[in-house]
Structures are given as C-alpha cells and as structure tokens.
Short mmCIF file of C-alpha atoms in Angstrom, two decimals:
data_model
loop_
_atom_site.label_atom_id
_atom_site.label_comp_id
_atom_site.label_asym_id
_atom_site.label_seq_id
_atom_site.Cartn_x
_atom_site.Cartn_y
_atom_site.Cartn_z
CA UNK J 1 0.00 0.00 0.00
CA UNK J 2 1.29 3.45 -0.96
CA UNK J 3 2.20 5.81 1.82
CA UNK J 4 0.21 9.11 1.78
CA UNK J 5 1.47 12.12 3.69
CA UNK J 6 -1.01 14.86 4.51
CA UNK J 7 0.15 18.43 3.77
CA UNK J 8 -1.50 20.85 6.18
CA UNK J 9 -3.63 23.64 4.80
CA UNK J 10 -1.91 27.00 4.50
CA UNK J 11 -4.13 29.42 6.34
CA UNK J 12 -2.23 32.52 5.25
CA UNK J 13 -4.34 35.23 3.60
CA UNK J 14 -3.08 35.40 0.03
CA UNK J 15 -5.40 38.36 -0.64
CA UNK J 16 -3.67 40.54 1.93
CA UNK J 17 -2.44 43.64 0.19
CA UNK J 18 0.68 45.59 1.07
CA UNK J 19 0.13 48.82 2.93
CA UNK J 20 -0.34 52.02 0.95
CA UNK J 21 2.69 54.27 1.16
CA UNK J 22 1.04 57.60 1.97
CA UNK J 23 2.75 61.00 1.85
CA UNK J 24 1.42 64.39 2.90
CA UNK J 25 2.00 67.82 1.39
CA UNK J 26 1.75 71.11 3.33
CA UNK J 27 2.39 74.72 2.43
CA UNK J 28 2.19 78.13 4.04
CA UNK J 29 2.23 81.18 1.78
CA UNK J 30 4.43 83.45 3.91
CA UNK J 31 7.37 82.96 6.24
CA UNK J 32 5.89 84.88 9.18
CA UNK J 33 6.04 83.36 12.68
CA UNK J 34 2.27 82.79 12.72
CA UNK J 35 2.31 80.91 9.44
CA UNK J 36 5.27 78.77 10.50
CA UNK J 37 3.35 77.78 13.64
CA UNK J 38 0.50 76.78 11.31
CA UNK J 39 2.96 74.69 9.31
CA UNK J 40 4.18 72.88 12.42
CA UNK J 41 0.57 72.12 13.36
CA UNK J 42 -0.06 70.65 9.88
CA UNK J 43 3.08 68.51 10.14
CA UNK J 44 2.03 67.02 13.50
CA UNK J 45 -1.51 66.47 12.20
CA UNK J 46 -0.45 64.48 9.14
CA UNK J 47 2.11 62.39 10.99
CA UNK J 48 -0.57 61.18 13.43
CA UNK J 49 -3.27 61.05 10.73
CA UNK J 50 -1.28 58.70 8.48
CA UNK J 51 0.17 56.55 11.25
CA UNK J 52 -3.31 56.05 12.77
CA UNK J 53 -4.54 54.21 9.65
CA UNK J 54 -3.55 50.50 9.84
CA UNK J 55 -3.68 50.18 6.04
CA UNK J 56 -1.26 53.06 5.51
CA UNK J 57 2.47 53.35 5.81
CA UNK J 58 4.02 56.79 6.37
CA UNK J 59 6.00 57.68 3.21
CA UNK J 60 7.17 61.14 4.16
CA UNK J 61 6.07 64.72 4.65
CA UNK J 62 6.78 67.40 2.05
CA UNK J 63 6.33 71.07 2.89
CA UNK J 64 7.22 74.46 1.43
CA UNK J 65 7.69 77.52 3.65
CA UNK J 66 7.07 81.11 2.62
CA UNK J 67 6.59 80.27 -1.05
CA UNK J 68 3.75 81.45 -3.27
CA UNK J 69 1.31 78.82 -4.46
CA UNK J 70 0.65 80.41 -7.85
CA UNK J 71 3.61 78.74 -9.58
CA UNK J 72 4.57 75.11 -9.08
CA UNK J 73 8.10 75.78 -10.41
CA UNK J 74 8.90 77.81 -7.26
CA UNK J 75 7.91 75.03 -4.84
CA UNK J 76 10.87 72.70 -4.53
CA UNK J 77 9.32 70.28 -2.04
CA UNK J 78 6.25 69.79 -4.24
CA UNK J 79 8.48 69.02 -7.20
CA UNK J 80 10.55 66.64 -5.04
CA UNK J 81 7.36 64.82 -4.05
CA UNK J 82 6.35 64.47 -7.72
CA UNK J 83 9.83 63.08 -8.45
CA UNK J 84 9.45 60.52 -5.64
CA UNK J 85 6.09 59.52 -7.12
CA UNK J 86 7.76 58.93 -10.48
CA UNK J 87 10.36 56.80 -8.71
CA UNK J 88 7.54 54.68 -7.17
CA UNK J 89 8.23 55.70 -3.56
CA UNK J 90 4.65 56.95 -2.95
CA UNK J 91 1.23 55.34 -3.54
CA UNK J 92 -1.16 57.99 -2.17
CA UNK J 93 -1.06 61.69 -1.19
CA UNK J 94 -3.10 63.65 1.33
CA UNK J 95 -3.22 67.45 1.53
CA UNK J 96 -5.30 70.04 3.32
CA UNK J 97 -7.08 71.68 0.38
CA UNK J 98 -6.85 72.53 -3.29
CA UNK J 99 -5.65 76.06 -2.48
CA UNK J 100 -2.75 74.59 -0.44
CA UNK J 101 -1.86 72.27 -3.32
CA UNK J 102 -2.11 74.82 -6.17
CA UNK J 103 -3.74 78.18 -6.81
CA UNK J 104 -3.38 77.88 -10.54
CA UNK J 105 -6.02 75.81 -12.35
CA UNK J 106 -3.66 74.72 -15.11
CA UNK J 107 -0.96 73.57 -12.69
CA UNK J 108 -3.48 71.79 -10.45
CA UNK J 109 -5.06 69.77 -13.27
CA UNK J 110 -1.68 69.09 -14.86
CA UNK J 111 -0.27 67.68 -11.61
CA UNK J 112 -3.41 65.64 -10.86
CA UNK J 113 -3.44 64.12 -14.35
CA UNK J 114 0.27 63.37 -14.16
CA UNK J 115 -0.16 61.56 -10.84
CA UNK J 116 -3.23 59.65 -12.07
CA UNK J 117 -1.17 58.44 -15.04
CA UNK J 118 1.34 57.14 -12.47
CA UNK J 119 -1.49 55.39 -10.61
CA UNK J 120 -1.25 57.79 -7.64
CA UNK J 121 -4.28 59.61 -6.25
CA UNK J 122 -4.71 62.66 -4.01
CA UNK J 123 -7.13 63.23 -1.16
CA UNK J 124 -8.11 66.87 -0.50
CA UNK J 125 -9.38 66.99 3.09
CA UNK J 126 -11.29 70.27 3.04
CA UNK J 127 -13.19 69.53 -0.18
CA UNK J 128 -13.46 65.77 0.58
CA UNK J 129 -12.27 64.92 -2.93
CA UNK J 130 -10.37 61.74 -3.77
CA UNK J 131 -9.05 61.86 -7.33
CA UNK J 132 -9.12 58.06 -7.40
CA UNK J 133 -12.92 57.90 -7.13
CA UNK J 134 -13.87 60.93 -9.22
CA UNK J 135 -16.02 60.27 -12.29
CA UNK J 136 -14.64 63.39 -13.94
CA UNK J 137 -12.32 66.32 -13.36
CA UNK J 138 -15.17 68.83 -13.47
CA UNK J 139 -15.55 69.53 -9.75
CA UNK J 140 -11.78 69.71 -9.25
CA UNK J 141 -11.59 72.14 -12.17
CA UNK J 142 -14.30 74.35 -10.67
CA UNK J 143 -12.78 74.36 -7.18
CA UNK J 144 -9.22 74.95 -8.36
CA UNK J 145 -10.58 77.75 -10.55
CA UNK J 146 -12.09 79.33 -7.43
CA UNK J 147 -8.73 78.95 -5.65
CA UNK J 148 -7.02 80.67 -8.56
CA UNK J 149 -9.58 83.50 -8.45
CA UNK J 150 -8.90 83.87 -4.74
CA UNK J 151 -5.17 84.11 -5.47
CA UNK J 152 -5.78 86.78 -8.14
CA UNK J 153 -7.97 88.73 -5.71
CA UNK J 154 -5.31 88.59 -2.98
CA UNK J 155 -2.66 89.63 -5.51
CA UNK J 156 -4.73 92.62 -6.67
CA UNK J 157 -5.34 93.69 -3.06
CA UNK J 158 -1.63 93.46 -2.32
CA UNK J 159 -0.78 95.46 -5.45
CA UNK J 160 -3.25 98.18 -4.40
CA UNK J 161 -1.75 98.29 -0.90
CA UNK J 162 1.83 98.47 -2.21
CA UNK J 163 0.88 101.18 -4.72
CA UNK J 164 -0.62 103.33 -1.94
CA UNK J 165 2.60 102.96 0.05
CA UNK J 166 4.60 103.94 -3.06
CA UNK J 167 2.48 107.07 -3.43
CA UNK J 168 2.71 108.03 0.25
CA UNK J 169 6.43 107.28 0.49
CA UNK J 170 5.90 104.77 3.32
CA UNK J 171 6.97 101.64 1.43
CA UNK J 172 9.71 99.76 3.29
CA UNK J 173 12.51 98.06 1.34
CA UNK J 174 12.83 94.66 2.99
CA UNK J 175 15.81 93.49 0.91
CA UNK J 176 18.12 96.45 0.20
CA UNK J 177 20.95 96.26 -2.37
CA UNK J 178 24.57 95.35 -1.61
CA UNK J 179 26.02 98.06 0.62
CA UNK J 180 22.95 98.46 2.82
CA UNK J 181 21.21 96.56 5.62
CA UNK J 182 17.52 96.70 6.59
CA UNK J 183 17.19 97.95 10.17
CA UNK J 184 13.71 98.62 11.59
CA UNK J 185 12.32 99.15 8.09
CA UNK J 186 15.07 101.60 7.08
CA UNK J 187 18.11 101.29 4.81
CA UNK J 188 21.33 101.66 6.81
CA UNK J 189 24.80 101.74 5.26
CA UNK J 190 26.88 98.58 5.73
CA UNK J 191 30.31 100.20 5.82
CA UNK J 192 32.34 97.13 4.80
CA UNK J 193 30.11 96.55 1.76
CA UNK J 194 29.94 100.29 1.02
CA UNK J 195 33.73 100.28 0.51
CA UNK J 196 33.29 97.67 -2.24
CA UNK J 197 30.53 99.78 -3.84
CA UNK J 198 32.84 102.83 -3.88
CA UNK J 199 35.64 100.65 -5.32
CA UNK J 200 33.33 99.45 -8.16
CA UNK J 201 32.28 102.98 -9.12
CA UNK J 202 35.90 104.21 -8.93
CA UNK J 203 37.02 101.40 -11.24
CA UNK J 204 34.24 102.19 -13.73
CA UNK J 205 35.21 105.88 -13.70
CA UNK J 206 38.86 104.91 -14.26
CA UNK J 207 37.89 103.10 -17.44
CA UNK J 208 37.86 99.46 -16.34
CA UNK J 209 35.25 97.09 -17.78
CA UNK J 210 32.68 95.21 -15.74
CA UNK J 211 34.23 91.81 -16.53
CA UNK J 212 37.63 92.97 -15.24
CA UNK J 213 36.09 94.38 -12.05
CA UNK J 214 34.20 91.14 -11.42
CA UNK J 215 37.40 89.11 -11.91
CA UNK J 216 39.29 91.37 -9.47
CA UNK J 217 36.62 90.94 -6.78
CA UNK J 218 36.52 87.17 -7.26
CA UNK J 219 40.31 87.00 -7.07
CA UNK J 220 40.17 88.92 -3.79
CA UNK J 221 37.47 86.45 -2.64
CA UNK J 222 35.01 89.24 -1.84
CA UNK J 223 31.55 87.64 -1.37
CA UNK J 224 28.44 89.01 -3.07
CA UNK J 225 25.21 89.82 -1.23
CA UNK J 226 24.24 86.14 -1.29
CA UNK J 227 27.77 84.82 -0.85
CA UNK J 228 28.30 83.87 -4.50
CA UNK J 229 30.67 84.98 -7.27
CA UNK J 230 30.69 88.37 -8.96
CA UNK J 231 29.69 88.65 -12.62
CA UNK J 232 29.72 91.48 -15.14
CA UNK J 233 25.91 91.51 -15.05
CA UNK J 234 25.96 92.02 -11.25
CA UNK J 235 28.38 94.94 -11.63
CA UNK J 236 26.26 96.58 -14.36
CA UNK J 237 23.15 96.22 -12.21
CA UNK J 238 24.85 97.90 -9.25
CA UNK J 239 26.26 100.76 -11.31
CA UNK J 240 22.76 101.55 -12.67
CA UNK J 241 21.05 101.35 -9.25
CA UNK J 242 19.99 104.86 -8.18
CA UNK J 243 19.66 103.77 -4.53
CA UNK J 244 23.42 104.29 -4.08
CA UNK J 245 22.78 108.06 -4.47
CA UNK J 246 20.27 108.07 -1.59
CA UNK J 247 17.25 108.22 -3.94
CA UNK J 248 14.76 105.40 -4.49
CA UNK J 249 12.61 104.57 -7.52
CA UNK J 250 9.72 102.22 -6.78
CA UNK J 251 7.91 99.82 -9.15
CA UNK J 252 10.85 99.03 -11.40
CA UNK J 253 9.16 95.68 -12.02
CA UNK J 254 5.56 94.50 -12.07
CA UNK J 255 3.62 91.21 -12.08
CA UNK J 256 1.11 90.45 -14.83
CA UNK J 257 -2.20 88.59 -14.54
CA UNK J 258 -0.37 85.27 -15.03
CA UNK J 259 1.93 86.00 -12.05
CA UNK J 260 4.96 86.55 -14.31
CA UNK J 261 7.36 89.36 -13.37
CA UNK J 262 8.54 91.92 -15.96
CA UNK J 263 10.84 94.93 -16.00
CA UNK J 264 8.83 98.15 -16.04
CA UNK J 265 9.79 100.16 -19.13
CA UNK J 266 6.88 102.57 -18.78
CA UNK J 267 3.97 100.12 -18.75
CA UNK J 268 3.24 101.08 -15.11
CA UNK J 269 3.70 104.26 -13.05
CA UNK J 270 6.98 104.65 -11.19
CA UNK J 271 7.60 106.67 -8.02
CA UNK J 272 10.82 108.60 -7.23
CA UNK J 273 11.66 109.57 -3.64
CA UNK J 274 14.71 111.80 -3.25
CA UNK J 275 16.90 111.65 -0.11
CA UNK J 276 15.18 108.42 0.90
CA UNK J 277 18.26 107.17 2.79
CA UNK J 278 21.98 107.85 3.32
CA UNK J 279 23.91 107.85 0.03
CA UNK J 280 27.12 105.94 -0.73
CA UNK J 281 27.86 107.52 -4.13
CA UNK J 282 27.41 111.16 -5.17
CA UNK J 283 24.97 112.05 -7.94
CA UNK J 284 27.87 113.39 -10.01
CA UNK J 285 29.81 110.12 -9.88
CA UNK J 286 26.64 108.12 -10.55
CA UNK J 287 25.77 110.16 -13.66
CA UNK J 288 29.35 109.95 -14.92
CA UNK J 289 29.30 106.14 -14.52
CA UNK J 290 26.04 105.96 -16.49
CA UNK J 291 27.58 107.93 -19.34
CA UNK J 292 30.60 105.61 -19.44
CA UNK J 293 28.42 102.48 -19.48
CA UNK J 294 26.17 103.97 -22.17
CA UNK J 295 29.13 104.99 -24.35
CA UNK J 296 30.70 101.55 -24.01
CA UNK J 297 27.38 100.00 -25.00
CA UNK J 298 27.16 102.16 -28.13
CA UNK J 299 30.67 101.10 -29.14
CA UNK J 300 29.66 97.45 -28.83
CA UNK J 301 26.27 97.89 -30.54
CA UNK J 302 24.29 97.17 -27.36
CA UNK J 303 20.75 98.56 -27.47
CA UNK J 304 19.27 99.58 -24.09
CA UNK J 305 16.03 97.82 -23.09
CA UNK J 306 16.49 95.38 -25.97
CA UNK J 307 18.31 92.14 -26.75
CA UNK J 308 21.81 92.56 -25.39
CA UNK J 309 23.76 92.08 -28.62
CA UNK J 310 20.92 92.51 -31.08
CA UNK J 311 22.76 94.94 -33.35
CA UNK J 312 26.27 93.64 -32.70
CA UNK J 313 26.09 90.32 -34.56
CA UNK J 314 23.36 89.22 -37.00
CA UNK J 315 22.76 85.90 -35.17
CA UNK J 316 22.69 87.37 -31.64
CA UNK J 317 19.49 86.49 -29.82
CA UNK J 318 18.07 84.75 -32.90
CA UNK J 319 19.36 81.16 -32.59
CA UNK J 320 17.12 78.97 -30.40
CA UNK J 321 17.98 75.48 -29.15
CA UNK J 322 15.35 72.97 -30.27
CA UNK J 323 16.28 70.69 -27.36
CA UNK J 324 15.84 73.02 -24.34
CA UNK J 325 14.58 76.34 -25.75
CA UNK J 326 17.61 78.39 -24.64
CA UNK J 327 19.36 80.91 -26.85
CA UNK J 328 22.74 80.26 -28.46
CA UNK J 329 25.81 82.26 -27.45
CA UNK J 330 28.73 83.27 -29.62
CA UNK J 331 32.06 81.58 -28.82
CA UNK J 332 35.60 81.53 -30.24
CA UNK J 333 36.71 77.91 -30.83
CA UNK J 334 40.02 76.29 -31.68
CA UNK J 335 43.43 76.30 -30.03
CA UNK J 336 45.44 76.95 -33.18
CA UNK J 337 43.34 78.20 -36.05
CA UNK J 338 40.44 79.92 -34.29
CA UNK J 339 36.91 80.15 -35.68
CA UNK J 340 33.52 81.48 -34.54
CA UNK J 341 30.87 79.05 -33.34
CA UNK J 342 27.49 79.29 -31.61
CA UNK J 343 26.48 77.07 -28.69
CA UNK J 344 23.40 76.56 -26.50
CA UNK J 345 23.73 78.65 -23.31
CA UNK J 346 22.29 75.82 -21.21
CA UNK J 347 24.86 73.38 -22.64
CA UNK J 348 27.64 75.86 -21.81
CA UNK J 349 26.44 76.11 -18.19
CA UNK J 350 25.77 72.39 -17.68
CA UNK J 351 26.41 69.75 -20.36
CA UNK J 352 24.09 67.30 -18.58
CA UNK J 353 21.06 69.59 -18.95
CA UNK J 354 21.28 69.92 -22.74
CA UNK J 355 23.17 67.71 -25.23
CA UNK J 356 23.19 70.30 -28.04
CA UNK J 357 26.82 70.97 -29.04
CA UNK J 358 28.30 73.96 -30.85
CA UNK J 359 27.75 74.76 -34.54
CA UNK J 360 30.23 76.83 -36.58
CA UNK J 361 28.92 80.23 -37.66
CA UNK J 362 29.88 79.46 -41.26
CA UNK J 363 27.38 76.56 -41.27
CA UNK J 364 24.53 78.94 -40.41
CA UNK J 365 25.67 81.40 -43.09
CA UNK J 366 25.91 78.70 -45.76
CA UNK J 367 22.48 77.30 -44.82
CA UNK J 368 20.93 80.79 -45.07
CA UNK J 369 22.42 81.38 -48.52
CA UNK J 370 21.10 77.98 -49.66
CA UNK J 371 17.61 78.68 -48.27
CA UNK J 372 17.40 82.14 -49.91
CA UNK J 373 18.61 80.80 -53.25
CA UNK J 374 15.87 78.15 -53.14
CA UNK J 375 13.31 80.92 -52.61
CA UNK J 376 14.80 83.01 -55.41
CA UNK J 377 14.66 80.01 -57.74
CA UNK J 378 11.23 78.77 -56.63
CA UNK J 379 9.35 81.95 -55.70
CA UNK J 380 6.70 81.20 -58.32
CA UNK J 381 5.72 77.92 -56.63
CA UNK J 382 6.23 78.94 -52.96
CA UNK J 383 5.65 82.64 -52.36
CA UNK J 384 3.09 83.53 -55.04
CA UNK J 385 0.54 80.89 -53.90
CA UNK J 386 1.08 81.97 -50.27
CA UNK J 387 0.46 85.62 -51.15
CA UNK J 388 -2.68 84.73 -53.11
CA UNK J 389 -3.95 82.67 -50.18
CA UNK J 390 -3.45 85.54 -47.71
CA UNK J 391 -5.16 88.02 -50.02
CA UNK J 392 -8.13 85.66 -50.38
CA UNK J 393 -8.82 85.62 -46.66
CA UNK J 394 -11.63 87.91 -45.50
CA UNK J 395 -11.09 89.69 -42.16
CA UNK J 396 -14.75 90.76 -41.96
CA UNK J 397 -15.88 87.14 -42.08
CA UNK J 398 -13.41 86.29 -39.33
CA UNK J 399 -14.74 89.08 -37.07
CA UNK J 400 -18.28 87.84 -37.60
CA UNK J 401 -17.21 84.29 -36.78
CA UNK J 402 -15.50 85.47 -33.57
CA UNK J 403 -18.67 87.25 -32.44
CA UNK J 404 -20.69 84.11 -33.10
CA UNK J 405 -18.18 82.00 -31.15
CA UNK J 406 -18.33 84.46 -28.21
CA UNK J 407 -22.11 84.13 -28.16
CA UNK J 408 -21.89 80.33 -28.16
CA UNK J 409 -19.31 80.42 -25.35
CA UNK J 410 -21.62 82.61 -23.24
CA UNK J 411 -24.49 80.17 -23.81
CA UNK J 412 -22.20 77.27 -22.90
CA UNK J 413 -21.20 78.99 -19.63
CA UNK J 414 -24.83 79.67 -18.71
CA UNK J 415 -25.77 76.04 -19.36
CA UNK J 416 -22.96 74.85 -17.06
CA UNK J 417 -24.11 77.28 -14.35
CA UNK J 418 -27.63 75.87 -14.58
CA UNK J 419 -26.30 72.32 -14.21
CA UNK J 420 -24.23 73.30 -11.17
CA UNK J 421 -27.31 74.91 -9.59
CA UNK J 422 -29.45 71.83 -10.23
CA UNK J 423 -26.78 69.57 -8.74
CA UNK J 424 -26.38 71.79 -5.66
CA UNK J 425 -30.13 71.73 -5.00
CA UNK J 426 -30.25 67.96 -5.41
CA UNK J 427 -32.45 68.03 -8.53
CA UNK J 428 -29.85 66.27 -10.66
CA UNK J 429 -28.10 62.93 -10.24
CA UNK J 430 -24.27 63.18 -10.18
CA UNK J 431 -23.93 60.76 -13.10
CA UNK J 432 -26.29 62.84 -15.28
CA UNK J 433 -24.57 66.04 -14.15
CA UNK J 434 -21.09 64.68 -14.99
CA UNK J 435 -22.20 63.51 -18.42
CA UNK J 436 -23.81 66.83 -19.31
CA UNK J 437 -20.94 68.93 -18.04
CA UNK J 438 -18.31 66.81 -19.77
CA UNK J 439 -20.09 67.37 -23.07
CA UNK J 440 -20.33 71.12 -22.42
CA UNK J 441 -16.68 71.34 -21.42
CA UNK J 442 -15.60 69.52 -24.57
CA UNK J 443 -17.71 71.88 -26.65
CA UNK J 444 -16.26 74.94 -24.84
CA UNK J 445 -12.72 73.73 -25.47
CA UNK J 446 -13.48 73.27 -29.17
CA UNK J 447 -15.02 76.77 -29.39
CA UNK J 448 -12.01 78.32 -27.62
CA UNK J 449 -9.60 76.65 -30.06
CA UNK J 450 -11.59 78.00 -33.01
CA UNK J 451 -11.62 81.50 -31.54
CA UNK J 452 -7.88 81.49 -30.75
CA UNK J 453 -7.12 80.39 -34.29
CA UNK J 454 -9.21 83.23 -35.76
CA UNK J 455 -7.72 85.82 -33.40
CA UNK J 456 -4.20 84.75 -34.33
CA UNK J 457 -5.11 85.06 -37.99
CA UNK J 458 -6.55 88.57 -37.55
CA UNK J 459 -3.51 89.73 -35.59
CA UNK J 460 -1.03 88.38 -38.08
CA UNK J 461 -2.61 88.31 -41.53
CA UNK J 462 -1.93 92.00 -42.33
CA UNK J 463 1.67 91.78 -41.19
CA UNK J 464 2.24 88.45 -42.93
CA UNK J 465 0.68 89.79 -46.12
CA UNK J 466 3.11 92.73 -46.13
CA UNK J 467 6.11 90.50 -45.31
CA UNK J 468 5.27 87.91 -48.00
CA UNK J 469 4.76 90.68 -50.55
CA UNK J 470 8.16 92.22 -49.77
CA UNK J 471 9.93 88.85 -49.78
CA UNK J 472 8.33 87.99 -53.13
CA UNK J 473 9.40 91.34 -54.55
CA UNK J 474 12.98 90.74 -53.36
CA UNK J 475 13.25 87.18 -54.70
CA UNK J 476 11.76 88.20 -58.04
CA UNK J 477 14.30 90.96 -58.67
CA UNK J 478 17.47 89.54 -57.04
CA UNK J 479 20.07 87.21 -58.58
CA UNK J 480 21.32 84.16 -56.69
CA UNK J 481 23.35 84.96 -53.54
CA UNK J 482 27.04 84.11 -53.58
CA UNK J 483 27.78 84.96 -49.92
CA UNK J 484 26.07 85.68 -46.62
CA UNK J 485 24.41 89.11 -46.36
CA UNK J 486 23.69 90.18 -42.74
CA UNK J 487 21.22 92.91 -43.82
CA UNK J 488 19.10 90.47 -45.84
CA UNK J 489 19.19 87.98 -42.96
CA UNK J 490 18.02 90.57 -40.41
CA UNK J 491 15.33 91.81 -42.81
CA UNK J 492 13.60 88.49 -43.49
CA UNK J 493 14.50 86.06 -40.68
CA UNK J 494 12.75 86.14 -37.30
CA UNK J 495 14.87 83.41 -35.69
CA UNK J 496 16.67 80.10 -36.28
CA UNK J 497 15.57 76.87 -34.60
CA UNK J 498 18.36 74.31 -34.15
CA UNK J 499 16.78 70.84 -34.27
CA UNK J 500 20.13 69.04 -34.32
CA UNK J 501 23.71 69.60 -35.45
CA UNK J 502 22.64 68.57 -38.95
CA UNK J 503 19.23 70.30 -39.31
CA UNK J 504 17.98 73.83 -38.59
CA UNK J 505 14.85 75.81 -39.42
CA UNK J 506 14.60 79.44 -40.53
CA UNK J 507 11.45 81.07 -39.13
CA UNK J 508 10.76 83.88 -41.58
CA UNK J 509 8.93 87.07 -40.64
CA UNK J 510 6.26 86.23 -43.19
CA UNK J 511 5.11 83.32 -41.02
CA UNK J 512 6.65 80.28 -42.70
CA UNK J 513 9.49 78.05 -41.46
CA UNK J 514 11.94 76.54 -43.94
CA UNK J 515 14.23 73.68 -42.88
CA UNK J 516 17.79 73.28 -44.11
CA UNK J 517 20.42 70.56 -43.70
CA UNK J 518 23.80 71.66 -42.40
CA UNK J 519 26.60 70.62 -44.72
CA UNK J 520 29.72 69.40 -42.91
#
C-alpha cells in the first residue's frame, strides 16, 4: 500500500495587500512666525493622521515655507514629491485643500493628471475629494478655478496696498541692495560693503570694464550679497542702481495677470523719492558712470532695453535650441586656427542639462544662402501661392465668426451654471450632471480653439501679407546669392531653430518656417 502524507492547509491570507505608502504635502504662503506655527501644526496632524490608519504606511512629509502657491516651479518640495512619485516611492497623497496644493487651475489639473497616469491619487481633506474615485475632473476644475480667483484677488489687493505705500512714500525696502542693511524698516549703510561699492564705481570711472572688475573681486574672494561669485551683469546692475545716491525709484518691475514678473519700461507708473536714505555715491559720480556704461554699449552695438547684442552680430538672440529652448551664445573655438561658433547657453552652463553641441557660424551662413537661393529660384511655386492665399482671406468674415463664437461660449457657460445649480439643490443625479458637463466642457474647449485660431489670424494676416509681398518682390528681382548678407538675414529672418547639429529651421517674418540641412 502506498504511503500518503497529509500536507496541512496554508491558512495565510493570500489576498492581503501591502500597505499604501502615503505621503502628505503642506504649504504656508508666507514665512511669518504665525504661518510657521500653522505649518508645524499641519506637520504634526499628518504624521498622526497617516500613522493612525492600519492600512497606511508613512511615506514622508513634504512642505514648502514662505513660497507662493501660484507657480509650481517655485515650490521645490512639491516638485521633489512628484519626483518621488515617479520613482515609485509613494502610492497615495493627502493634503489640506486645493488652495494649499495649487492656486493655478492649469498647474493643479496638470499635476493631478500626471499623478493619475502614475497610478497615484490625491485626497483633498477640506473639499473631501479623492481623485481616485472621481467620475470626472469637473468639480476639481471648478474648485481649483475658485482657488485661482482667490489668489488673483489677494494679488490685486496686495498690489493696491503696495501702490498706496509707493504714493505716500511709506513703502519699506525689505531686501536692500549690496552696501545696505535693513534695520527697523530703514536702509542703513553697511560700511564694509559700502567700501566695495565705492571701489566698483571708482574702477568704472577709471575706465575698467565690468568683466575685469568682477574678476578682481573674485580673485580677492570678496563675497556678493548672497555669498556667491561676482559677474559682469551684477556689476552693471549695481552701477545703474539709483539707490546708491540716496534716492529710491519704486515699481521698477511688475507682475502680470499670469503671475509673471517683468521689468517696467513705462507700462506702469513709477515713483521717485529723493533723499530716501543715506547715500554711498554722489549724484555726479553716478551720472558719470552711467555715461561711461552707455558709451561703451554704443561702441559694442548694445541697445538699451532690448536684446543685449541685437545689433552687434546678425545671429545674436536669434538662434534657439530645439532641445531646451535656450538661446545660443557666440564663442571663439580652436586652439590653433580659431573660428567662430554658436552654442546653446544651457549646454555651456551644464552639459548634462542639454546635449546640443556647438555649430560653426559658417554653417549657419551657408544654410541661409542655400535657403534664400531656393526661394529666389522657386518663388513662383512657394511665395506667389502663399500671397494669393493671404489676399483671399476675409477679415470681416473672421470678425463675424469670432462674435458668433463668443455668443456660443456665453451660452455654454450659462448652461454649465444651470447644471451646477441643479446639482447643488439635489435636482440632478451626479452621473447625469457629470455627463452633461463633460459634453459642455468639450464643446467649450473646441469653441475656444476655433476662436484662438481666428484671433491669431486677424492679428497676423496683415503683417504676414506685407512681409510675404516684400519677400516675393525681393526674390523676383534679385540674382542668386554668392555669400552671406547680414542685412538680408536681419530683414527676413525672425529666428533660427536648431533641431540638431545637422538640421535647422529658418522662421521667416512672413510666417513660414523653412528647414535646411547643415553641410559638414
């Protein structure tokens, strides 16, 4: 008889799932003591909240202090958390509210979609929204839109408050320039730094260039305001700063409706307060330094308030890296026989961030001559049909179409408001509401795309028509080019896109882009 051995039943639960690795994100919008206390409270709350759930495993706490919520790029901890999600260190995220996570609708939806694609969901406590169980993004879109509106409202209130302080002369400079310290809301001279400021102005007045001054300071190991290295740009900024004369000009920069900061070249009012604080440099020396800098700029072809070397070299500011979007800089290459080349500024700063290597200037010149000769030879088949097409377009019809689209968009918005009202009052089932709103949102997106396309056409068709007409006139009357002509290049080319070291594209001012192979 065969021997049978009984194998005991395995009672282990094969359906038991591993614990969810849960992380929390916190943010306070200012670095005041009260807000930092709030941050500490949030940190303690989430540590206990996550550890109290037996199905969760604490995966870390990410928090940003004193950083605005309107731009995700400025929030390093948020970006670090997203990186950890991509590296599969996090399964689930909890946060206080949508406004703490993002006050920009586009950023909020972009981050949520990115995390959903990674299989990671977010729970917003205040709104009681779990992105893993949502039937659509509609409610999140509405709520994040409200958060963005709140941010815009706060921004406008702050701007109004700051403007009133500009006008009354009571605005306090919290971060004064090198040479000054902020003491009780006032600018007080820092004597050790003031000596460096006087040295810089004296060197400028003696005829030294900003690069040489920066090198001297770095060689002497003099730290900058933030403890870094001196650059020519830093020196130029200091020499043009009126605060060293004791005066102060307010609102040199401004923030637009998209929370982007710009230099103020007259778009907004500015406010000058004389004798605002103790001077370091006399007005006479300051004015003399400005004249020297301006004269040096004229000699080099630098145009104030414009691209730095726009009129110095034909390619300056016009070559764009197709890999990272940075502009190309001019460089002298070769140890023996030297030649001019252009290289991506990001690649120059850090090779790892952009692989785009240098391209000899002669390659760009040859490619331009080839492209123009093709247009001269084939203007009948390229430019004439384009000109006829632009002339056939009717601006009046486009304006009528835009008005009709605006009307449809208004109707679409009203229909969505009605649906929201019906849902709030309980007259509409969530499933029906989601279906209807999804359809309306898709329609609104389609209408917006149509309108944007028409607006772009109206803004550009007149200019493009003139540019195409002039280019056609030139190519009709001109013989084939035998060498590079900088004036013709600057007249017809908007910029150059470098796709690779073997292919570039010439974006012409008439609105077309022509690709050319680089011949080695």
